[in-house]
mmCIF file of C-alpha atoms in Angstrom:
data_model
loop_
_atom_site.group_PDB
_atom_site.id
_atom_site.type_symbol
_atom_site.label_atom_id
_atom_site.label_comp_id
_atom_site.label_asym_id
_atom_site.label_seq_id
_atom_site.Cartn_x
_atom_site.Cartn_y
_atom_site.Cartn_z
ATOM 1 C CA MET A 1 8.519 -14.520 -1.768
ATOM 2 C CA ASP A 2 7.636 -14.113 1.910
ATOM 3 C CA ARG A 3 5.656 -16.554 4.046
ATOM 4 C CA ALA A 4 2.399 -14.722 3.327
ATOM 5 C CA GLY A 5 2.742 -15.496 -0.384
ATOM 6 C CA THR A 6 2.557 -11.764 -1.093
ATOM 7 C CA ARG A 7 5.142 -11.303 -3.809
ATOM 8 C CA TYR A 8 4.784 -8.017 -5.692
ATOM 9 C CA ILE A 9 5.191 -8.750 -9.411
ATOM 10 C CA ARG A 10 5.974 -5.873 -11.764
ATOM 11 C CA GLY A 11 3.369 -5.272 -14.436
ATOM 12 C CA GLN A 12 0.563 -6.497 -12.186
ATOM 13 C CA LEU A 13 -2.121 -4.935 -10.002
ATOM 14 C CA SER A 14 -2.682 -5.808 -6.344
ATOM 15 C CA LEU A 15 -5.243 -4.762 -3.761
ATOM 16 C CA THR A 16 -4.630 -4.567 0.004
ATOM 17 C CA VAL A 17 -7.840 -4.367 1.996
ATOM 18 C CA ALA A 18 -8.464 -3.651 5.683
ATOM 19 C CA GLY A 19 -10.700 -1.751 8.077
ATOM 20 C CA GLY A 20 -9.749 1.785 9.034
ATOM 21 C CA GLY A 21 -6.793 1.977 11.411
ATOM 22 C CA THR A 22 -5.723 -1.630 10.921
ATOM 23 C CA GLY A 23 -2.375 -0.720 9.390
ATOM 24 C CA LYS A 24 -2.639 -1.151 5.617
ATOM 25 C CA SER A 25 -0.694 2.063 4.914
ATOM 26 C CA ALA A 26 2.020 1.122 7.419
ATOM 27 C CA PHE A 27 2.144 -2.390 5.950
ATOM 28 C CA THR A 28 2.557 -1.105 2.389
ATOM 29 C CA LEU A 29 5.059 1.626 3.243
ATOM 30 C CA SER A 30 7.114 -0.829 5.303
ATOM 31 C CA ARG A 31 7.293 -3.245 2.406
ATOM 32 C CA VAL A 32 8.593 -0.497 0.129
ATOM 33 C CA LEU A 33 11.114 0.942 2.594
ATOM 34 C CA LYS A 34 12.385 -2.400 3.916
ATOM 35 C CA ALA A 35 12.779 -4.188 0.604
ATOM 36 C CA GLU A 36 16.248 -5.699 0.259
ATOM 37 C CA THR A 37 16.688 -3.852 -3.049
ATOM 38 C CA PRO A 38 15.402 -0.229 -3.133
ATOM 39 C CA ILE A 39 12.158 0.058 -5.108
ATOM 40 C CA PRO A 40 11.710 3.253 -7.169
ATOM 41 C CA THR A 41 8.169 4.138 -6.062
ATOM 42 C CA ILE A 42 5.505 6.786 -6.615
ATOM 43 C CA TYR A 43 3.215 6.859 -3.591
ATOM 44 C CA PHE A 44 -0.113 8.682 -4.018
ATOM 45 C CA SER A 45 -1.008 9.401 -0.395
ATOM 46 C CA ALA A 46 -4.523 10.804 -0.629
ATOM 47 C CA ASP A 47 -5.513 9.289 2.703
ATOM 48 C CA SER A 48 -2.583 10.482 4.861
ATOM 49 C CA SER A 49 -0.880 13.868 5.094
ATOM 50 C CA ALA A 50 2.797 14.587 4.513
ATOM 51 C CA ASP A 51 3.671 14.895 8.200
ATOM 52 C CA ILE A 52 2.077 11.540 9.031
ATOM 53 C CA GLN A 53 3.807 9.705 6.185
ATOM 54 C CA LEU A 54 7.173 11.270 6.985
ATOM 55 C CA GLY A 55 6.749 10.362 10.645
ATOM 56 C CA ARG A 56 5.880 6.790 9.677
ATOM 57 C CA ALA A 57 8.884 6.558 7.362
ATOM 58 C CA ILE A 58 11.251 7.759 10.085
ATOM 59 C CA SER A 59 9.896 5.238 12.582
ATOM 60 C CA ILE A 60 9.923 2.375 10.073
ATOM 61 C CA LEU A 61 13.570 3.037 9.198
ATOM 62 C CA THR A 62 14.938 3.960 12.650
ATOM 63 C CA GLU A 63 12.579 2.212 15.123
ATOM 64 C CA ALA A 64 11.948 5.575 16.772
ATOM 65 C CA ASP A 65 8.650 5.940 18.609
ATOM 66 C CA MET A 66 5.989 7.651 16.496
ATOM 67 C CA THR A 67 5.557 10.400 19.105
ATOM 68 C CA GLU A 68 9.269 11.226 18.719
ATOM 69 C CA SER A 69 9.136 11.027 14.923
ATOM 70 C CA MET A 70 6.041 13.210 14.660
ATOM 71 C CA ALA A 71 7.477 15.785 17.072
ATOM 72 C CA ALA A 72 10.639 16.016 14.958
ATOM 73 C CA VAL A 73 8.595 16.458 11.795
ATOM 74 C CA ARG A 74 6.443 19.200 13.312
ATOM 75 C CA ARG A 75 9.547 21.037 14.549
ATOM 76 C CA ASN A 76 11.106 20.638 11.102
ATOM 77 C CA ASP A 77 14.006 18.974 12.876
ATOM 78 C CA ILE A 78 14.664 15.998 10.629
ATOM 79 C CA ALA A 79 18.246 16.647 9.487
ATOM 80 C CA ARG A 80 19.479 13.744 11.618
ATOM 81 C CA TYR A 81 17.253 11.358 9.648
ATOM 82 C CA ALA A 82 18.177 12.713 6.202
ATOM 83 C CA SER A 83 20.860 10.143 5.426
ATOM 84 C CA VAL A 84 18.454 7.287 6.193
ATOM 85 C CA LEU A 85 15.575 8.762 4.215
ATOM 86 C CA ASP A 86 17.710 9.733 1.212
ATOM 87 C CA GLY A 87 18.592 6.132 0.505
ATOM 88 C CA HIS A 88 15.064 5.328 -0.664
ATOM 89 C CA PRO A 89 13.893 6.318 -4.183
ATOM 90 C CA ILE A 90 10.296 7.111 -3.258
ATOM 91 C CA ARG A 91 8.292 10.214 -4.149
ATOM 92 C CA PHE A 92 4.982 11.128 -2.523
ATOM 93 C CA ASP A 93 2.010 12.956 -4.011
ATOM 94 C CA TYR A 94 -0.325 14.302 -1.310
ATOM 95 C CA ALA A 95 -3.301 15.470 -3.388
ATOM 96 C CA ALA A 96 -6.427 14.578 -1.397
ATOM 97 C CA SER A 97 -8.503 13.744 -4.480
ATOM 98 C CA PRO A 98 -6.185 13.111 -7.427
ATOM 99 C CA THR A 99 -7.751 12.548 -10.823
ATOM 100 C CA ILE A 100 -6.723 9.846 -13.235
ATOM 101 C CA ASP A 101 -5.147 12.560 -15.356
ATOM 102 C CA ASP A 102 -3.153 13.800 -12.324
ATOM 103 C CA ILE A 103 -1.813 10.323 -11.707
ATOM 104 C CA GLU A 104 -0.910 9.731 -15.340
ATOM 105 C CA ASP A 105 0.870 13.105 -15.501
ATOM 106 C CA THR A 106 2.921 12.240 -12.399
ATOM 107 C CA VAL A 107 3.819 8.803 -13.750
ATOM 108 C CA SER A 108 4.880 10.388 -17.071
ATOM 109 C CA ALA A 109 6.906 13.064 -15.252
ATOM 110 C CA TRP A 110 8.836 10.327 -13.409
ATOM 111 C CA TYR A 111 9.775 8.806 -16.761
ATOM 112 C CA GLU A 112 10.873 12.173 -18.134
ATOM 113 C CA LEU A 113 12.978 12.830 -15.047
ATOM 114 C CA TYR A 114 14.642 9.426 -14.615
ATOM 115 C CA GLY A 115 14.479 7.896 -18.093
ATOM 116 C CA GLU A 116 12.527 4.861 -16.902
ATOM 117 C CA ASP A 117 9.159 4.180 -15.284
ATOM 118 C CA ALA A 118 8.765 3.762 -11.544
ATOM 119 C CA HIS A 119 8.891 0.127 -10.474
ATOM 120 C CA MET A 120 5.935 0.547 -8.120
ATOM 121 C CA VAL A 121 2.931 2.880 -7.891
ATOM 122 C CA VAL A 122 0.868 2.970 -4.677
ATOM 123 C CA LEU A 123 -2.721 4.274 -4.710
ATOM 124 C CA ASP A 124 -3.653 5.018 -1.084
ATOM 125 C CA ASN A 125 -6.531 4.759 -1.278
ATOM 126 C CA ILE A 126 -8.435 4.069 -4.447
ATOM 127 C CA THR A 127 -11.746 5.571 -3.284
ATOM 128 C CA ASN A 128 -10.054 9.005 -3.234
ATOM 129 C CA ILE A 129 -9.258 8.920 -6.957
ATOM 130 C CA ARG A 130 -11.535 11.075 -9.111
ATOM 131 C CA GLY A 131 -12.338 11.336 -12.798
ATOM 132 C CA GLY A 132 -12.827 8.989 -15.676
ATOM 133 C CA SER A 133 -14.700 6.378 -13.621
ATOM 134 C CA ALA A 134 -17.302 8.318 -11.680
ATOM 135 C CA ALA A 135 -19.893 6.132 -10.001
ATOM 136 C CA ASN A 136 -23.610 6.685 -10.355
ATOM 137 C CA ASP A 137 -26.283 6.841 -7.675
ATOM 138 C CA GLU A 138 -27.626 3.365 -8.436
ATOM 139 C CA ASP A 139 -24.189 1.714 -8.234
ATOM 140 C CA PRO A 140 -21.908 3.788 -5.966
ATOM 141 C CA PHE A 141 -18.990 1.381 -6.456
ATOM 142 C CA GLY A 142 -19.451 0.737 -10.183
ATOM 143 C CA GLY A 143 -16.793 3.324 -10.958
ATOM 144 C CA LEU A 144 -14.217 1.449 -8.907
ATOM 145 C CA GLU A 145 -14.454 -1.538 -11.224
ATOM 146 C CA SER A 146 -13.497 0.715 -14.146
ATOM 147 C CA LEU A 147 -10.736 2.193 -12.003
ATOM 148 C CA MET A 148 -9.299 -1.295 -11.501
ATOM 149 C CA ASP A 149 -9.254 -1.811 -15.272
ATOM 150 C CA TRP A 150 -7.428 1.507 -15.696
ATOM 151 C CA ALA A 151 -4.893 0.712 -12.949
ATOM 152 C CA ASN A 152 -4.244 -2.710 -14.440
ATOM 153 C CA SER A 153 -3.640 -1.147 -17.860
ATOM 154 C CA MET A 154 -1.177 1.302 -16.289
ATOM 155 C CA ALA A 155 0.687 -1.613 -14.688
ATOM 156 C CA ARG A 156 0.906 -3.427 -18.025
ATOM 157 C CA GLU A 157 1.990 -0.346 -19.972
ATOM 158 C CA THR A 158 4.632 0.899 -17.524
ATOM 159 C CA GLY A 159 5.839 -2.405 -16.092
ATOM 160 C CA ALA A 160 5.228 -1.061 -12.576
ATOM 161 C CA HIS A 161 3.530 -2.988 -9.845
ATOM 162 C CA VAL A 162 0.414 -0.954 -9.030
ATOM 163 C CA ALA A 163 -0.698 -1.461 -5.417
ATOM 164 C CA GLY A 164 -4.156 -0.206 -4.515
ATOM 165 C CA LEU A 165 -5.302 0.186 -0.909
ATOM 166 C CA HIS A 166 -8.990 -0.211 -0.172
ATOM 167 C CA HIS A 167 -11.662 -0.610 2.507
ATOM 168 C CA THR A 168 -13.886 -3.459 3.714
ATOM 169 C CA THR A 169 -17.612 -3.913 3.930
ATOM 170 C CA GLY A 170 -19.300 -2.814 7.177
ATOM 171 C CA PRO A 171 -19.210 -6.124 9.098
ATOM 172 C CA HIS A 172 -15.388 -6.223 8.825
ATOM 173 C CA ASN A 173 -14.616 -2.601 9.689
ATOM 174 C CA ASP A 174 -13.505 -3.449 13.226
ATOM 175 C CA GLY A 175 -10.488 -5.286 11.784
ATOM 176 C CA GLN A 176 -10.525 -7.994 14.447
ATOM 177 C CA SER A 177 -11.433 -11.075 12.401
ATOM 178 C CA PRO A 178 -10.260 -12.577 9.079
ATOM 179 C CA ILE A 179 -11.660 -10.795 6.037
ATOM 180 C CA PRO A 180 -12.765 -12.995 3.115
ATOM 181 C CA MET A 181 -12.676 -11.914 -0.510
ATOM 182 C CA SER A 182 -16.405 -11.211 -0.209
ATOM 183 C CA GLY A 183 -15.563 -8.607 2.461
ATOM 184 C CA VAL A 184 -13.885 -6.275 -0.067
ATOM 185 C CA LYS A 185 -15.948 -3.118 -0.393
ATOM 186 C CA GLY A 186 -17.660 -2.890 -3.764
ATOM 187 C CA GLN A 187 -16.607 -6.444 -4.746
ATOM 188 C CA ILE A 188 -13.844 -5.164 -7.050
ATOM 189 C CA THR A 189 -11.602 -8.232 -6.974
ATOM 190 C CA ARG A 190 -12.080 -9.382 -10.592
ATOM 191 C CA VAL A 191 -9.086 -7.555 -12.078
ATOM 192 C CA PRO A 192 -6.276 -7.542 -9.445
ATOM 193 C CA ALA A 193 -3.852 -10.461 -9.668
ATOM 194 C CA LEU A 194 -3.251 -10.353 -5.915
ATOM 195 C CA VAL A 195 -5.700 -9.457 -3.130
ATOM 196 C CA LEU A 196 -4.569 -9.301 0.499
ATOM 197 C CA THR A 197 -6.746 -8.645 3.525
ATOM 198 C CA LEU A 198 -5.392 -7.559 6.908
ATOM 199 C CA HIS A 199 -6.777 -7.888 10.409
ATOM 200 C CA LYS A 200 -5.554 -7.678 14.001
ATOM 201 C CA PRO A 201 -6.473 -10.835 15.921
ATOM 202 C CA GLU A 202 -4.791 -9.487 19.063
ATOM 203 C CA ASP A 203 -2.561 -6.674 20.251
ATOM 204 C CA GLY A 204 0.856 -6.711 18.635
ATOM 205 C CA VAL A 205 -0.188 -8.921 15.721
ATOM 206 C CA LEU A 206 -1.027 -8.053 12.111
ATOM 207 C CA ALA A 207 -2.502 -10.987 10.182
ATOM 208 C CA VAL A 208 -2.253 -11.163 6.380
ATOM 209 C CA SER A 209 -4.667 -13.302 4.353
ATOM 210 C CA THR A 210 -4.017 -13.956 0.661
ATOM 211 C CA VAL A 211 -7.574 -14.250 -0.626
ATOM 212 C CA LYS A 212 -6.651 -14.136 -4.326
ATOM 213 C CA ASN A 213 -3.330 -14.923 -5.972
ATOM 214 C CA ARG A 214 -2.928 -15.796 -9.634
ATOM 215 C CA ALA A 215 0.739 -16.637 -9.033
ATOM 216 C CA GLY A 216 0.337 -18.983 -6.076
ATOM 217 C CA ARG A 217 -1.705 -20.182 -3.135
ATOM 218 C CA SER A 218 -4.749 -18.380 -1.823
ATOM 219 C CA ASP A 219 -7.797 -18.935 0.361
ATOM 220 C CA ALA A 220 -10.850 -16.829 -0.503
ATOM 221 C CA SER A 221 -12.282 -17.357 2.993
ATOM 222 C CA GLY A 222 -9.447 -15.355 4.576
ATOM 223 C CA GLN A 223 -9.097 -17.999 7.264
ATOM 224 C CA THR A 224 -5.560 -18.911 6.134
ATOM 225 C CA PHE A 225 -3.243 -16.142 7.231
ATOM 226 C CA VAL A 226 0.278 -15.321 8.350
ATOM 227 C CA ARG A 227 0.766 -13.602 11.709
ATOM 228 C CA LEU A 228 3.303 -10.763 11.709
ATOM 229 C CA GLY A 229 4.484 -8.867 14.739
ATOM 230 C CA PHE A 230 3.260 -5.267 14.647
ATOM 231 C CA ASP A 231 4.372 -2.514 17.019
ATOM 232 C CA GLY A 232 2.228 0.484 16.132
ATOM 233 C CA ASN A 233 4.294 2.762 18.370
ATOM 234 C CA THR A 234 7.420 2.287 16.263
ATOM 235 C CA MET A 235 5.798 1.090 13.011
ATOM 236 C CA GLN A 236 7.812 -2.134 13.167
ATOM 237 C CA ILE A 237 6.426 -5.170 11.349
ATOM 238 C CA THR A 238 8.489 -8.231 12.124
ATOM 239 C CA ASP A 239 8.829 -11.620 10.500
ATOM 240 C CA ASP A 240 11.828 -13.810 9.676
ATOM 241 C CA THR A 241 11.515 -13.084 5.957
ATOM 242 C CA PHE A 242 9.689 -9.760 5.994
ATOM 243 C CA SER A 243 12.761 -7.675 5.217
ATOM 244 C CA THR A 244 13.782 -9.749 2.183
ATOM 245 C CA ILE A 245 10.750 -9.230 -0.058
ATOM 246 C CA ALA A 246 11.018 -10.049 -3.746
ATOM 247 C CA TYR A 247 9.108 -7.882 -6.172
#
């Protein structure tokens, strides 16, 4: 358990919510890559391309500047990082609009390949997922509620922690102030066991609010938060206990 109270529990569903560009993808990827024990993970990266995610991973693991990491990726000159990257059992799927069937097929393929289910499944982000829960014109976010039910069922059935990434309502899009549970776009917080919101109160700081937590403390207002150091140039998120996350 880290200071933010953000323990990932297998078999449960979580939601991480922030305005665009705040750092929710970097936050989630860092937690996977810097866990004390490697986490076998399927990461559905609908919102970010392969070169961006690879660049982020290199910077997270080596502290290289993102401009250096991205240049190496675009030159296809990443052999020097191979030994670092190979130590992490994470597979990415870069479909821009995966369907529920696509996700289930990939999760099943992991089991067929490794003989056990992935320990974590990341959905980045949930609004990109298509099929089975299509919204209607009267309720454009109604389908996301059904999607949360489906994701929660997948977590229960596979024993994986399913981590969904999601957006905020308009007033919180700037990412500069604490985001309450009511600031989650579409109000889809009924099902997840854990809901985190992120904001940047100042340069170099990423603040994490636990607005819902069935396993511990929470504050739905978002006003209770942990401040983490965040260097966006090197993708480094720093805290005394950040690198020893339990899951």
